GROMACS .gro file of C-alpha atoms in nm:
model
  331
    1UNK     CA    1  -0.002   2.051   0.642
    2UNK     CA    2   0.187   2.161   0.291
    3UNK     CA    3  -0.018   2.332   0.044
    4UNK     CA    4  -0.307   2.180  -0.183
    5UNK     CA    5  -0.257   2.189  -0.507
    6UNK     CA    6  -0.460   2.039  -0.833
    7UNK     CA    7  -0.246   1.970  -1.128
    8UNK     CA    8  -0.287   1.814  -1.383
    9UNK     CA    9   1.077  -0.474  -1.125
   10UNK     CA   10   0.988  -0.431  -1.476
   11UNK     CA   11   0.702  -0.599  -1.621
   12UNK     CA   12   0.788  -0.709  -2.001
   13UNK     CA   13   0.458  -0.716  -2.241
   14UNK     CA   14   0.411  -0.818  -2.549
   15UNK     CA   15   0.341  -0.541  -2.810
   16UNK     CA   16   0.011  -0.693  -2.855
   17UNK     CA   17  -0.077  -0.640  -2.514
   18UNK     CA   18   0.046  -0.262  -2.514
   19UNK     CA   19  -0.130  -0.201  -2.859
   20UNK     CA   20  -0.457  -0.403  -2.794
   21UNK     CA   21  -0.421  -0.730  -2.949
   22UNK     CA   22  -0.490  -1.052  -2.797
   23UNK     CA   23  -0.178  -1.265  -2.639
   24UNK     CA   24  -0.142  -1.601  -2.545
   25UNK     CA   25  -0.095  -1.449  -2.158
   26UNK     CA   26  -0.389  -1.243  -2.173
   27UNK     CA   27  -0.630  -1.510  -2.363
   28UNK     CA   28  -0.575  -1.715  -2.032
   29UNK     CA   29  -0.592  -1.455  -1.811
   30UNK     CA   30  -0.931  -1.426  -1.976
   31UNK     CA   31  -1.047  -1.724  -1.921
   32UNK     CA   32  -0.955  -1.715  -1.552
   33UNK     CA   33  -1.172  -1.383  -1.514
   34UNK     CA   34  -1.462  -1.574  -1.637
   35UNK     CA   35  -1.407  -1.856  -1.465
   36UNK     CA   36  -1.380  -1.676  -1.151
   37UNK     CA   37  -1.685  -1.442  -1.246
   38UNK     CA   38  -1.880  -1.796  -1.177
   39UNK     CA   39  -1.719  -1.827  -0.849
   40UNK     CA   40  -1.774  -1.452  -0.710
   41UNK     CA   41  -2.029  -1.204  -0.810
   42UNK     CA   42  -1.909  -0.924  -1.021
   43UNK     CA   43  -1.738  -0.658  -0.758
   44UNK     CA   44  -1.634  -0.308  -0.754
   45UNK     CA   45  -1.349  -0.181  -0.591
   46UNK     CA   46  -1.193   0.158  -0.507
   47UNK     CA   47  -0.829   0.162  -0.452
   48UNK     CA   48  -0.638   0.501  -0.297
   49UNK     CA   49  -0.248   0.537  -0.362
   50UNK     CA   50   0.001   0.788  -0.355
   51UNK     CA   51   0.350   0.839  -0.528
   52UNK     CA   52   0.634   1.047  -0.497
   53UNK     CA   53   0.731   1.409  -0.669
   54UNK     CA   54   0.964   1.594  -0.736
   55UNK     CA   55   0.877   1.931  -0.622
   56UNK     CA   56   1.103   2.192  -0.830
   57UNK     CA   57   0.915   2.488  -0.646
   58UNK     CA   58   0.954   2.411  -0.243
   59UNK     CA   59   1.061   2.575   0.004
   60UNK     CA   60   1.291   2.513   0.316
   61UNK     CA   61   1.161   2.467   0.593
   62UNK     CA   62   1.403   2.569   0.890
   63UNK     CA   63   1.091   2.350   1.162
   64UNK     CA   64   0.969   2.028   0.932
   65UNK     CA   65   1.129   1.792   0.694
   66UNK     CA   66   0.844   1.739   0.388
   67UNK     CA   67   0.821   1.515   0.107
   68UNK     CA   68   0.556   1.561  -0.185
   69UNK     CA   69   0.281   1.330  -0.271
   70UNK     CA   70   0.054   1.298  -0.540
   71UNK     CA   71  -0.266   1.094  -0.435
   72UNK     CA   72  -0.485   0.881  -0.672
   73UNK     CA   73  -0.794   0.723  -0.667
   74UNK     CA   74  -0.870   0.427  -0.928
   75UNK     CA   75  -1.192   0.141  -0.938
   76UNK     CA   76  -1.089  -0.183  -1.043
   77UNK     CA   77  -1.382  -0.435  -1.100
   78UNK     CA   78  -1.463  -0.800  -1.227
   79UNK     CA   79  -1.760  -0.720  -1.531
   80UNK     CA   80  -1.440  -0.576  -1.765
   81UNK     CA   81  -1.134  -0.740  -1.646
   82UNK     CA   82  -0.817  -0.701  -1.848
   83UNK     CA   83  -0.894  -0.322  -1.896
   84UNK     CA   84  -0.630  -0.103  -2.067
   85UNK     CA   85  -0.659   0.270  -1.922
   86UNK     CA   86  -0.461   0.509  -2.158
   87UNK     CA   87  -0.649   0.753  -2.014
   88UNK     CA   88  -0.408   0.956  -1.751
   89UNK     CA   89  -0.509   0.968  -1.421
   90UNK     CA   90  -0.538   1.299  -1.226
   91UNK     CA   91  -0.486   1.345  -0.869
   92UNK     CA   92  -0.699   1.448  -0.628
   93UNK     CA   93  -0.477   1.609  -0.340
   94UNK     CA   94  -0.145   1.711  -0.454
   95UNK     CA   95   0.108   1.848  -0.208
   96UNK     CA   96   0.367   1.806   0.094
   97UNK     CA   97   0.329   1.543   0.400
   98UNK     CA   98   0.580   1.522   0.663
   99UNK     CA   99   0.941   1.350   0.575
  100UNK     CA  100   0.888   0.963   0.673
  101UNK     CA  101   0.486   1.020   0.793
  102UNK     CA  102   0.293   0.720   0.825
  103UNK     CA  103  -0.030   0.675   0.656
  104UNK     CA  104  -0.359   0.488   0.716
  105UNK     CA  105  -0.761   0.518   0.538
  106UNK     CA  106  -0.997   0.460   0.758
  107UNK     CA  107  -1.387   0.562   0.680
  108UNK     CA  108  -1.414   0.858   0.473
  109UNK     CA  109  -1.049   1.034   0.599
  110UNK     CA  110  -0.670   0.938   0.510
  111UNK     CA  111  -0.487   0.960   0.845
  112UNK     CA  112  -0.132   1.098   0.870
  113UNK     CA  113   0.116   1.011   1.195
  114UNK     CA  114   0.441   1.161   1.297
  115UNK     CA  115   0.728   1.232   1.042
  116UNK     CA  116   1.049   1.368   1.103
  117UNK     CA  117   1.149   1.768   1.183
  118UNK     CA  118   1.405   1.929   1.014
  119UNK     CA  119   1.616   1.902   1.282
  120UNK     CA  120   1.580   1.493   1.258
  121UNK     CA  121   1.392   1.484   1.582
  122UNK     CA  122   1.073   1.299   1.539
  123UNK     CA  123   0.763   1.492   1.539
  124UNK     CA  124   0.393   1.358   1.726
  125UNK     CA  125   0.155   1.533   1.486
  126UNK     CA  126  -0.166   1.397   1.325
  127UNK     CA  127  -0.377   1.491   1.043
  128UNK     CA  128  -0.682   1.404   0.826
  129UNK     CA  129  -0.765   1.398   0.473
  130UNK     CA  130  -1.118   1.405   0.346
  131UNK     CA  131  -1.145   1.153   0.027
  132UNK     CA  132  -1.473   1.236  -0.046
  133UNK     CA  133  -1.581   1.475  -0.206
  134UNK     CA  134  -1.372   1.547  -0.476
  135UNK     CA  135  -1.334   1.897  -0.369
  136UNK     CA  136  -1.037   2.115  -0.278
  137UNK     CA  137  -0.874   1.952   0.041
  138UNK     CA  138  -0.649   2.034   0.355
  139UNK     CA  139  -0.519   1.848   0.595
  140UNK     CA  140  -0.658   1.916   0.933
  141UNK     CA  141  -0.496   1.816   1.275
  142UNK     CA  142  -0.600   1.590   1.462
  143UNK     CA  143  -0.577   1.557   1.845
  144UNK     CA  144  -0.412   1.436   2.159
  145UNK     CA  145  -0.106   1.407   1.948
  146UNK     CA  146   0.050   1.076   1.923
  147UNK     CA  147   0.248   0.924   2.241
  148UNK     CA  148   0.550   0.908   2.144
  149UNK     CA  149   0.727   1.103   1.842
  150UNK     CA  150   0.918   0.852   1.606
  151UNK     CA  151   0.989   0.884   1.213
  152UNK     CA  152   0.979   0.569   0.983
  153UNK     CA  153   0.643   0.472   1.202
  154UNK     CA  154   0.388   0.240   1.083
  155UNK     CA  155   0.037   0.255   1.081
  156UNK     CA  156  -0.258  -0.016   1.017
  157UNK     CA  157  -0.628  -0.045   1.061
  158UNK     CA  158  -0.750  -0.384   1.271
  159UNK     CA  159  -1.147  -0.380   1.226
  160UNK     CA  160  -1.244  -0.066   1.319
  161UNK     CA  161  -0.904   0.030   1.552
  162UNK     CA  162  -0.605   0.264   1.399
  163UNK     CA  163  -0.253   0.062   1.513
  164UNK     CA  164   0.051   0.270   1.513
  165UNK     CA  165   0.372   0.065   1.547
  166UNK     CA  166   0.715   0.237   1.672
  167UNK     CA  167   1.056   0.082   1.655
  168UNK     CA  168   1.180   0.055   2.013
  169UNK     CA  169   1.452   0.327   2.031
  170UNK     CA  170   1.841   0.177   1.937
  171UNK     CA  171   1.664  -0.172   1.917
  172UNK     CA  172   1.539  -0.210   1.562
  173UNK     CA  173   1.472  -0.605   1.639
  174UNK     CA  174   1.131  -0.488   1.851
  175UNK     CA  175   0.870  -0.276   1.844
  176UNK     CA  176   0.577  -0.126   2.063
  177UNK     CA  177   0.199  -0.090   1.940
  178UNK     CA  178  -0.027   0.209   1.995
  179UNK     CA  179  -0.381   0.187   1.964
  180UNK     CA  180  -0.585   0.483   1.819
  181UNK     CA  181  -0.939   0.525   1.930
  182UNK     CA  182  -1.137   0.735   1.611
  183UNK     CA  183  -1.437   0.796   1.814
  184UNK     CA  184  -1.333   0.888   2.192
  185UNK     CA  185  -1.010   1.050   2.040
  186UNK     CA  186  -0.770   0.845   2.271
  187UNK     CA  187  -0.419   0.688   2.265
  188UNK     CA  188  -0.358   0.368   2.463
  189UNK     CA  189  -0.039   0.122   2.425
  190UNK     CA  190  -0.107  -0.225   2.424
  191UNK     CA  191   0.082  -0.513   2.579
  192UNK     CA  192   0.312  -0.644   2.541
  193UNK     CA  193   0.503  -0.342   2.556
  194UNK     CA  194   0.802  -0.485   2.411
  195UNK     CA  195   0.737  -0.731   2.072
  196UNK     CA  196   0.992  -0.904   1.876
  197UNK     CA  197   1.016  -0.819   1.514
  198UNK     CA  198   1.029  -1.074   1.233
  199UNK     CA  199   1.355  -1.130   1.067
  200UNK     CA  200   1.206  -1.059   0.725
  201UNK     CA  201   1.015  -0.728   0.798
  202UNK     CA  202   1.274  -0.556   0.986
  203UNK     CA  203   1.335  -0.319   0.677
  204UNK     CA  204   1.022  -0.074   0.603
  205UNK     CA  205   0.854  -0.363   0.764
  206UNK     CA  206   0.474  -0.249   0.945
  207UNK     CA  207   0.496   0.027   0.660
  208UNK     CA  208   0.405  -0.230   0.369
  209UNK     CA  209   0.144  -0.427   0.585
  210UNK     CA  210  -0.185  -0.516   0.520
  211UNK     CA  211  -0.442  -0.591   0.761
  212UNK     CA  212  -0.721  -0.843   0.729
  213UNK     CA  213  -0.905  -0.886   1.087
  214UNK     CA  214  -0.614  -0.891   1.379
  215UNK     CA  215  -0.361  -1.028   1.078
  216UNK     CA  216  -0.143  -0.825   0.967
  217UNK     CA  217   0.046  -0.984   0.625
  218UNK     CA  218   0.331  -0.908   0.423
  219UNK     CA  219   0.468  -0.968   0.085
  220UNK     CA  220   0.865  -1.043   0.082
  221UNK     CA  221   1.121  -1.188  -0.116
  222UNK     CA  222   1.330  -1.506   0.076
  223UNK     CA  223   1.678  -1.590  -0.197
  224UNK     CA  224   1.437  -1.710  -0.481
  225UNK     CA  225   1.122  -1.730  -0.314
  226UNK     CA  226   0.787  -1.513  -0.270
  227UNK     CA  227   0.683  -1.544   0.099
  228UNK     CA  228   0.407  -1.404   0.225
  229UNK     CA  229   0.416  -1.335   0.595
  230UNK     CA  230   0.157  -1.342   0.873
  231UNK     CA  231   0.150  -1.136   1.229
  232UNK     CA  232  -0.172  -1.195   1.475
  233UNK     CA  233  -0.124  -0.888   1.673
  234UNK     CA  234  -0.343  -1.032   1.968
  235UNK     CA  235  -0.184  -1.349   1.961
  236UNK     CA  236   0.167  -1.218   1.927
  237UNK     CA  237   0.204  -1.484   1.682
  238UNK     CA  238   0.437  -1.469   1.344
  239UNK     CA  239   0.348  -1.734   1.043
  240UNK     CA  240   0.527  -1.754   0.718
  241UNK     CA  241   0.419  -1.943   0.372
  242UNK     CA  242   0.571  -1.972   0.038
  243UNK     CA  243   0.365  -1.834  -0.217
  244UNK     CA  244   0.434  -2.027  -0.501
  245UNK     CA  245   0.433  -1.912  -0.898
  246UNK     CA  246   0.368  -1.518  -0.751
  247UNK     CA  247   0.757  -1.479  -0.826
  248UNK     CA  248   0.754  -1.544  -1.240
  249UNK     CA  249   0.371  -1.421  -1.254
  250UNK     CA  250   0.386  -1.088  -1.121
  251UNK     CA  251   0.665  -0.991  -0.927
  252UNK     CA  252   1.004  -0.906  -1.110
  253UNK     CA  253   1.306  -0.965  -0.907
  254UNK     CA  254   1.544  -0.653  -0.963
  255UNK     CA  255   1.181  -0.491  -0.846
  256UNK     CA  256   1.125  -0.730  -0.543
  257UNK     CA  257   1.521  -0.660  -0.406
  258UNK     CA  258   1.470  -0.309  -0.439
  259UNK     CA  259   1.331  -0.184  -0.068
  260UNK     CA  260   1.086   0.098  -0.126
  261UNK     CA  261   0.992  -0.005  -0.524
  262UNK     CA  262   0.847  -0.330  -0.361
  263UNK     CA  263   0.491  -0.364  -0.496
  264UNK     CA  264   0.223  -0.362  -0.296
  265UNK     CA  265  -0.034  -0.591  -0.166
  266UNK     CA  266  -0.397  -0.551  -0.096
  267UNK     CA  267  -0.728  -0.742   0.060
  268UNK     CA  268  -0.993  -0.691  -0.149
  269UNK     CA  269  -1.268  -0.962  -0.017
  270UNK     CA  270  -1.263  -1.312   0.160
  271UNK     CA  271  -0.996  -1.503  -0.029
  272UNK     CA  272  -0.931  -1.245  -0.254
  273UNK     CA  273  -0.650  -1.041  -0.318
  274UNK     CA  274  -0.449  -0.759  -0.522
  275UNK     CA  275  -0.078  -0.712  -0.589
  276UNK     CA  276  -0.015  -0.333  -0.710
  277UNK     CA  277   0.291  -0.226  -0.928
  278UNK     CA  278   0.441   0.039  -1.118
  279UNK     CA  279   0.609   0.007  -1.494
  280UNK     CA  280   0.879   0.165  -1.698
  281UNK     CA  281   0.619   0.274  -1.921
  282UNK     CA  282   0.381   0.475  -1.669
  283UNK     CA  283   0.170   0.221  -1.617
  284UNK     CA  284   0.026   0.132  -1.287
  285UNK     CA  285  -0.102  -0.242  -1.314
  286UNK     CA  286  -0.358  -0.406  -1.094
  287UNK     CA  287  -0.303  -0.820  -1.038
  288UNK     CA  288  -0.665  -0.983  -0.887
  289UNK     CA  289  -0.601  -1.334  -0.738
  290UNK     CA  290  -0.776  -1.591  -0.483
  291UNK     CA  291  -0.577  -1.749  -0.195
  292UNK     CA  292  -0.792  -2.089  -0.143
  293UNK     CA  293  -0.654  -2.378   0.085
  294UNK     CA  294  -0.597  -2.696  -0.107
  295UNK     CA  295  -0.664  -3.060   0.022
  296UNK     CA  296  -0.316  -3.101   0.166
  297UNK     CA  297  -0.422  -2.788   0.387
  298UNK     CA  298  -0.134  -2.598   0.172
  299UNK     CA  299  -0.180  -2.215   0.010
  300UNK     CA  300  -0.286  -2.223  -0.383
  301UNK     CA  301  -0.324  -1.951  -0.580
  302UNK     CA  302  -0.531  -1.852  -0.883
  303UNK     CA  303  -0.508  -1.539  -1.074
  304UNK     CA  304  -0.838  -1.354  -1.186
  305UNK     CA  305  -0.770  -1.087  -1.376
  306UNK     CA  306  -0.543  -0.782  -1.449
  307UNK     CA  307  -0.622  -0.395  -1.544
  308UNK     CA  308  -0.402  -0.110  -1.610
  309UNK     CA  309  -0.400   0.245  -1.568
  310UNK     CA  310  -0.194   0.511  -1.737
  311UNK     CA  311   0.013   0.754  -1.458
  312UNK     CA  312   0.201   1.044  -1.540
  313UNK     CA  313   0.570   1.027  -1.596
  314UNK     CA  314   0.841   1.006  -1.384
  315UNK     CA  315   1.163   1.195  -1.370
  316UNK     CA  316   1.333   0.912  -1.279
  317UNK     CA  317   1.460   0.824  -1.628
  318UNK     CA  318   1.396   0.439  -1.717
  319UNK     CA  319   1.264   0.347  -1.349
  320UNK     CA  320   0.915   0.310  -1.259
  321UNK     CA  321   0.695   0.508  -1.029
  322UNK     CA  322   0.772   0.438  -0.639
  323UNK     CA  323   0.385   0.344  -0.502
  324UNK     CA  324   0.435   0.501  -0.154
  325UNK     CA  325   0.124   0.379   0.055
  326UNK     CA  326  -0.192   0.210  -0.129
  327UNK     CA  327  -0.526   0.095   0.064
  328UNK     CA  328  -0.881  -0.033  -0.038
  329UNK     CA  329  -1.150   0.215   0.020
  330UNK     CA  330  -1.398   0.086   0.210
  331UNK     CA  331  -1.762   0.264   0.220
   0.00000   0.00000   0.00000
């Protein structure tokens, strides 16, 4: 699947930050990482992503519709928060996925479903991705094929199960679910067949979701409000909650209204939590916070810390980098 290759909402900061000097933003952002370093033991984690590229070089292909990725790996981790990274990160698989694939991590392999041919019909291919080790990689195909062909797909991990969601064909308002099997290499669909669609995550929606247990969550923008959003696939259940402050802390708006430059949202642990977004200046930038219940059995929030890391540039001219698909590594 494509070739390998190895090649080498806008955030405002202060020039402090950018040049190393102490703000009043990050002084307090300091003292939250220590205050939360009391509260959780000093943890490690490995975060995959991949972005966008212009290819100059490719090819037409007269069978499949591609798009080129560049995927990154990066540790973020509680004993140095608020690290600066100038140092520019290299990728580790560089190359061409199918036009509108879905993509999921489980164990040690990225996982790559469907896509779109070049004659727009929906393809029901699968691949695999060795992370580790870093050594020249190819995707390798995976089989049965998937059920049903569809482009624009979703895919999620639920515990240990891969769940691939499909829009239900000239009915964008539901959706069916697939299940996955790693081991036994088997496809079953689950029931309901037929599942109504949240108003808010119509748009991209299952392809921004983040799984924790048989949730599946969301990060969306209501008028002036940052709502994070709540599907119990078992339960066939939808909840909603404002998330308050996350709108002026982290999330710019012009970003937020902007469909595919959304940022992203991960589970790290327990309560905790990471929001993921690209800069104007090449920056990708790493948000830690806790999600705790408060007394009135509401949602609070508390930030822990931040880090950066320095991406190459983009050649789209004052916009940030488009963060495609980002997951936690789990080993």
């Amino acid at each position: 699947m494509g070739s390998s290759r190895r090649e080498k909402g806008k955030r405002k900061y202060s020039s402090s930050e950018e040049e190393g000097g102490v703000s009043k933003k990050s002084a307090i952002a300091s003292r939250r990482s220590r205050s939360y370093g009391r509260i959780f033991s000093p943890c490690s984690y490995d975060i995959i992503f991949c972005m966008p590229f212009f290819d100059a070089n490719r090819e037409v292909d007269p069978i499949y519709a591609w798009s080129s990725f560049e995927w990154y790996s990066c540790n973020i981790h509680a004993d140095s928060p608020d690290k600066v990274s100038r140092k520019r990160l290299s990728p580790f698989w560089k190359g061409q996925t199918p036009f509108s694939a879905a993509f999921v991590t489980l164990g040690s392999h990225i996982y790559c479903f469907g896509g779109r041919a070049s004659s727009r019909e929906p393809i029901c291919d699968m691949a695999k991705l060795r992370i580790a080790p870093r050594v020249d990689k190819e995707w390798v195909s995976v089989f049965p094929k998937m059920i049903s062909g569809r482009y624009y797909s979703s895919a999620s991990v639920l515990r240990d199960r891969i769940i691939v969601a499909l829009c239900v064909p000239y009915d964008h308002y539901y959706a069916t679910f697939y299940e996955y099997d790693v081991h036994h290499r088997s496809w079953k669909e689950l029931e309901p067949t037929r599942r109504k669609i949240h108003p808010m995550c119509r748009r991209e929606w299952l392809q921004r979701s983040l799984s924790v247990g048989n949730t599946l969550y969301w990060i969306e923008r209501r008028h002036n409000e940052i709502m994070l959003i709540a599907y119990d696939i078992d339960l066939d259940v939808w909840l909603e909650r404002r998330v308050e402050g996350l709108e002026t802390s982290c999330i710019p708006y012009d970003e937020v209204s902007g469909g595919p430059g959304l940022p992203r949202l991960l589970h790290l642990e327990k309560h905790r939590f990471c929001v993921l977004e690209c800069t104007v200046d090449d920056y990708l930038h790493c948000l830690v916070f806790d999600v705790s219940r408060t007394q009135d059995k509401s949602m609070g929030i508390s930030f822990a810390w931040e880090q950066k890391y320095k991406v190459g540039p983009t050649e789209r001219k004052g916009l940030p980098h488009i963060l495609h698909y980002c997951t936690l590594l789990k080993h």
